[in-house]
């Protein structure tokens, strides 16, 4: 860009850890500038219809459920069956 700079500040402060009783606390701070901007981000779950942890692509580019995806699909099916049964209950 035209001379744009992004300021990044990393700092550590002592705390506790298992090796020497000190832990590192890490922070990242972005200094505000007049060049800051906001952008809308579409979550992958909306773009792909499910969270990316639930699928991979095969060699043909087809979406394949992972083990976690299969479990999630089964949960959703069970949840839907339960909701349907509740709706069908007489008042």
Backbone as a printed PyTorch tensor [residue, N CA C, xyz], in Angstrom:
tensor([[[  0.8020,  -1.1760,   0.0000],
         [  0.0000,   0.0000,   0.0000],
         [  0.8440,   1.2380,   0.0000]],

        [[  0.2320,   2.3560,   0.1890],
         [  0.8860,   3.6460,   0.1210],
         [  1.4590,   4.0210,   1.4770]],

        [[  2.5240,   3.3710,   1.8920],
         [  3.1860,   3.7230,   3.1340],
         [  2.3970,   3.3570,   4.3800]],

        [[  1.4570,   2.4420,   4.2520],
         [  0.6730,   2.0360,   5.4280],
         [  1.5320,   1.2000,   6.3490]],

        [[  1.4150,   1.4570,   7.6170],
         [  2.1290,   0.6560,   8.6110],
         [  1.1410,   0.0850,   9.5820]],

        [[  1.4140,  -1.0870,  10.0400],
         [  0.6100,  -1.7100,  11.0840],
         [  1.4920,  -1.8400,  12.2960]],

        [[  1.0260,  -1.3010,  13.3890],
         [  1.7950,  -1.4030,  14.6220],
         [  1.3810,  -2.6510,  15.3650]],

        [[  2.3400,  -3.4130,  15.7860],
         [  2.0870,  -4.6410,  16.5230],
         [  2.9580,  -4.6230,  17.7550]],

        [[  2.3420,  -4.8350,  18.8890],
         [  3.0760,  -4.8240,  20.1450],
         [  2.8840,  -6.1560,  20.8380]],

        [[  3.9630,  -6.8660,  21.0880],
         [  3.9060,  -8.1160,  21.8370],
         [  4.5430,  -7.8710,  23.1840]],

        [[  3.8750,  -8.2980,  24.2240],
         [  4.4720,  -8.1390,  25.5440],
         [  4.2460,  -9.3980,  26.3430]],

        [[  5.1530,  -9.6710,  27.2500],
         [  5.0420, -10.8180,  28.1330],
         [  5.1730, -10.3290,  29.5510]],

        [[  4.4230, -10.9590,  30.4260],
         [  4.5560, -10.6230,  31.8330],
         [  4.6240, -11.9160,  32.6200]],

        [[  5.3380, -11.8940,  33.7340],
         [  5.5130, -13.1410,  34.4740],
         [  4.2400, -13.6170,  35.1370]],

        [[  4.1090, -14.9210,  35.2450],
         [  3.0300, -15.5870,  35.9540],
         [  3.5970, -16.8860,  36.4670]],

        [[  2.8980, -17.9980,  36.2910],
         [  3.4190, -19.2930,  36.7400],
         [  3.4290, -20.2880,  35.6040]],

        [[  4.4390, -21.1360,  35.5860],
         [  4.4180, -22.2920,  34.7120],
         [  5.0440, -23.4670,  35.4400]],

        [[  5.0380, -24.6310,  34.7880],
         [  5.4500, -25.8530,  35.4770],
         [  6.9570, -25.9790,  35.6190]],

        [[  7.7560, -25.2490,  34.8560],
         [  9.1940, -25.4540,  34.8960],
         [  9.8960, -24.6110,  35.9450]],

        [[  9.5820, -23.3530,  36.0580],
         [ 10.3110, -22.5160,  36.9980],
         [  9.4100, -21.5970,  37.8210]],

        [[  8.1230, -21.9140,  37.8680],
         [  7.2070, -21.0900,  38.6450],
         [  6.8120, -19.7960,  37.9490]],

        [[  7.2540, -19.6050,  36.7310],
         [  6.9280, -18.3950,  35.9790],
         [  6.1880, -18.7920,  34.7000]],

        [[  5.1440, -18.0930,  34.3770],
         [  4.4230, -18.3490,  33.1230],
         [  4.4940, -17.1060,  32.2800]],

        [[  4.3730, -17.3050,  31.0150],
         [  4.3680, -16.1740,  30.0960],
         [  2.9210, -15.8340,  29.7750]],

        [[  2.5600, -14.6090,  29.9760],
         [  1.2520, -14.1240,  29.5290],
         [  1.5210, -13.2820,  28.3060]],

        [[  0.8750, -13.6290,  27.2390],
         [  1.1550, -12.9370,  25.9890],
         [ -0.0660, -12.1640,  25.5440]],

        [[  0.1940, -10.9770,  25.0440],
         [ -0.8560, -10.1170,  24.5240],
         [ -0.4300,  -9.5890,  23.1760]],

        [[ -1.3870,  -9.3710,  22.3470],
         [ -1.1500,  -8.7060,  21.0790],
         [ -2.0180,  -7.4720,  21.0750]],

        [[ -1.4180,  -6.3290,  20.8160],
         [ -2.1550,  -5.0630,  20.7650],
         [ -1.9280,  -4.4270,  19.4000]],

        [[ -2.9810,  -3.9820,  18.7880],
         [ -2.8860,  -3.2590,  17.5350],
         [ -3.1750,  -1.7990,  17.8470]],

        [[ -2.2310,  -0.9620,  17.5590],
         [ -2.3880,   0.4670,  17.8400],
         [ -3.4060,   1.0590,  16.8790]],

        [[ -4.3530,   1.8340,  17.3850],
         [ -5.3580,   2.4360,  16.5010],
         [ -4.7170,   3.4960,  15.6030]],

        [[ -5.1430,   3.5160,  14.3680],
         [ -4.6800,   4.5250,  13.4200],
         [ -5.8820,   4.9800,  12.6100]],

        [[ -5.7510,   6.1100,  11.9490],
         [ -6.8640,   6.5510,  11.0790],
         [ -7.0880,   5.6180,   9.8940]],

        [[ -6.1410,   4.7190,   9.6320],
         [ -6.2610,   3.8080,   8.4930],
         [ -6.9980,   2.5210,   8.8470]],

        [[ -7.4170,   2.3580,  10.1060],
         [ -8.1500,   1.1470,  10.4920],
         [ -9.4270,   1.0350,   9.6830]],

        [[ -9.8120,  -0.1840,   9.4070],
         [-11.0600,  -0.4120,   8.6860],
         [-11.7250,  -1.6620,   9.2370]],

        [[-13.0030,  -1.7910,   8.9710],
         [-13.7510,  -2.9610,   9.3800],
         [-14.2440,  -3.6770,   8.1390]],

        [[-14.2880,  -4.9970,   8.2380],
         [-14.7340,  -5.8100,   7.1140],
         [-15.6910,  -6.8740,   7.6180]],

        [[-16.7560,  -7.1080,   6.8730],
         [-17.6820,  -8.1900,   7.2080],
         [-17.0240,  -9.5130,   6.8310]],

        [[-17.1570, -10.4990,   7.6900],
         [-16.5830, -11.8210,   7.4470],
         [-17.7030, -12.8490,   7.5100]],

        [[-17.8250, -13.6350,   6.4610],
         [-18.8300, -14.6930,   6.4350],
         [-18.2600, -15.9260,   7.1220]],

        [[-18.9130, -16.4160,   8.1760],
         [-18.4130, -17.6280,   8.8300],
         [-18.4280, -18.8130,   7.8630]],

        [[-17.3970, -19.6570,   7.9600],
         [-17.3210, -20.8250,   7.0840],
         [-18.5500, -21.7140,   7.2070]],

        [[-19.1180, -21.8150,   8.4020],
         [-20.3060, -22.6630,   8.5760],
         [-21.4510, -22.1720,   7.6950]],

        [[-21.5510, -20.8720,   7.4850],
         [-22.5990, -20.3410,   6.5960],
         [-22.2300, -20.5880,   5.1340]],

        [[-20.9630, -20.4390,   4.8260],
         [-20.5250, -20.5880,   3.4450],
         [-20.6130, -22.0350,   2.9690]],

        [[-20.2110, -22.9800,   3.8240],
         [-20.1620, -24.3870,   3.4390],
         [-21.3330, -25.2160,   3.9670]],

        [[-22.1980, -24.6170,   4.7710],
         [-23.3460, -25.3430,   5.2940],
         [-23.0540, -26.0990,   6.5700]],

        [[-21.8050, -26.1550,   6.9850],
         [-21.4010, -26.7920,   8.2360],
         [-19.9930, -26.3040,   8.5740]],

        [[-19.6130, -26.4960,   9.8200],
         [-18.2820, -26.0720,  10.2420],
         [-17.2200, -26.9120,   9.5300]],

        [[-16.1160, -26.3050,   9.1170],
         [-15.0760, -27.0440,   8.3820],
         [-14.4700, -28.2220,   9.1420]],

        [[-14.6060, -28.2590,  10.4650],
         [-14.0610, -29.4130,  11.1980],
         [-14.8610, -30.6800,  10.9120]],

        [[-16.0420, -30.5170,  10.3130],
         [-16.9100, -31.6580,  10.0790],
         [-16.7660, -32.2710,   8.6850]],

        [[-15.8870, -31.7310,   7.8480],
         [-15.7310, -32.3070,   6.5110],
         [-14.3400, -32.0480,   5.9440]],

        [[-13.9880, -32.8600,   4.9760],
         [-12.7970, -32.6950,   4.1430],
         [-13.2550, -32.8580,   2.7050]],

        [[-12.3530, -32.5870,   1.7750],
         [-12.6560, -32.8210,   0.3670],
         [-11.8420, -34.0120,  -0.1250]],

        [[-12.4850, -34.8570,  -0.9290],
         [-11.7580, -35.9950,  -1.4970],
         [-11.0300, -35.5510,  -2.7690]],

        [[-10.4100, -36.4970,  -3.4540],
         [ -9.6170, -36.1800,  -4.6450],
         [-10.4440, -35.5960,  -5.7780]],

        [[-11.7200, -35.9180,  -5.7960],
         [-12.6060, -35.3840,  -6.8400],
         [-13.2100, -34.0360,  -6.4370]],

        [[-12.8430, -33.5410,  -5.2580],
         [-13.3600, -32.2600,  -4.8010],
         [-14.7210, -32.3550,  -4.1400]],

        [[-15.1500, -33.5860,  -3.8280],
         [-16.4370, -33.7940,  -3.1720],
         [-16.2680, -33.6910,  -1.6590]],

        [[-17.2320, -33.0800,  -1.0270],
         [-17.1960, -32.9350,   0.4260],
         [-17.4670, -34.2900,   1.0790]],

        [[-16.5990, -34.6810,   2.0020],
         [-16.7370, -35.9350,   2.7300],
         [-16.7650, -35.6290,   4.2210]],

        [[-17.7400, -36.2060,   4.9240],
         [-17.8180, -35.9810,   6.3620],
         [-16.6380, -36.6420,   7.0770]],

        [[-16.1010, -35.9420,   8.0700],
         [-15.1100, -36.5400,   8.9610],
         [-15.8710, -37.3360,  10.0160]],

        [[-15.1470, -38.0430,  10.8870],
         [-15.8130, -38.7510,  11.9780],
         [-16.6200, -37.7790,  12.8310]],

        [[-16.0400, -36.6190,  13.1150],
         [-16.7580, -35.6070,  13.8950],
         [-18.0000, -35.1340,  13.1390]],

        [[-17.9150, -35.0600,  11.8220],
         [-19.0580, -34.6570,  11.0070],
         [-20.1740, -35.6720,  11.0340]],

        [[-19.8020, -36.9460,  11.0230],
         [-20.8100, -38.0110,  11.1020],
         [-21.5360, -37.9380,  12.4420]],

        [[-20.7680, -37.7650,  13.5170],
         [-21.3680, -37.6580,  14.8520],
         [-22.2890, -36.4440,  14.9110]],

        [[-21.8460, -35.3110,  14.3750],
         [-22.6650, -34.0940,  14.3940],
         [-23.9450, -34.2890,  13.5880]],

        [[-23.8450, -34.9350,  12.4430],
         [-25.0350, -35.1900,  11.6360],
         [-26.0270, -36.0810,  12.3830]],

        [[-25.5100, -37.0990,  13.0860],
         [-26.3780, -37.9700,  13.8780],
         [-27.0490, -37.1780,  15.0060]],

        [[-26.2930, -36.2980,  15.6510],
         [-26.8780, -35.4530,  16.7150],
         [-27.9920, -34.5780,  16.1710]],

        [[-27.7420, -33.9650,  15.0180],
         [-28.7620, -33.1010,  14.4250],
         [-30.0060, -33.8960,  14.0580]],

        [[-29.8370, -35.0960,  13.5160],
         [-30.9880, -35.9360,  13.1740],
         [-31.7880, -36.3050,  14.4190]],

        [[-31.0840, -36.6800,  15.4930],
         [-31.7620, -37.0150,  16.7490],
         [-32.4840, -35.8030,  17.3260]],

        [[-31.8440, -34.6660,  17.2530],
         [-32.4510, -33.4270,  17.7480],
         [-33.7290, -33.1160,  16.9630]],

        [[-33.6680, -33.2970,  15.6330],
         [-34.8450, -33.0270,  14.8000],
         [-35.9700, -34.0130,  15.1040]],

        [[-35.6480, -35.2880,  15.3040],
         [-36.6660, -36.2880,  15.6600],
         [-37.3470, -35.9100,  16.9740]],

        [[-36.5490, -35.4650,  17.9500],
         [-37.0950, -35.0590,  19.2380],
         [-38.0200, -33.8540,  19.0820]],

        [[-37.5910, -32.8710,  18.3000],
         [-38.4220, -31.6820,  18.0760],
         [-39.7240, -32.0510,  17.3670]],

        [[-39.6510, -32.9510,  16.3860],
         [-40.8540, -33.3970,  15.6790],
         [-41.8030, -34.1160,  16.6390]],

        [[-41.2500, -34.9540,  17.5200],
         [-42.0810, -35.6720,  18.4840],
         [-42.7420, -34.7080,  19.4560]],

        [[-42.0370, -33.6790,  19.8570],
         [-42.6140, -32.6820,  20.7730],
         [-43.7380, -31.9330,  20.0950]],

        [[-43.5490, -31.5740,  18.8380],
         [-44.5950, -30.8530,  18.0910],
         [-45.8380, -31.7120,  17.8970]],

        [[-45.6570, -33.0270,  17.7770],
         [-46.7900, -33.9370,  17.5540],
         [-47.5300, -34.2900,  18.8360]],

        [[-47.0000, -33.8960,  19.9720],
         [-47.6700, -34.2300,  21.2500],
         [-48.9600, -33.4210,  21.4010]],

        [[-50.0140, -34.0710,  21.8860],
         [-51.2540, -33.3220,  22.1040],
         [-51.0790, -32.3450,  23.2880]],

        [[-51.8200, -31.2730,  23.2320],
         [-51.7280, -30.2730,  24.3090],
         [-52.3850, -30.6860,  25.5530]]])
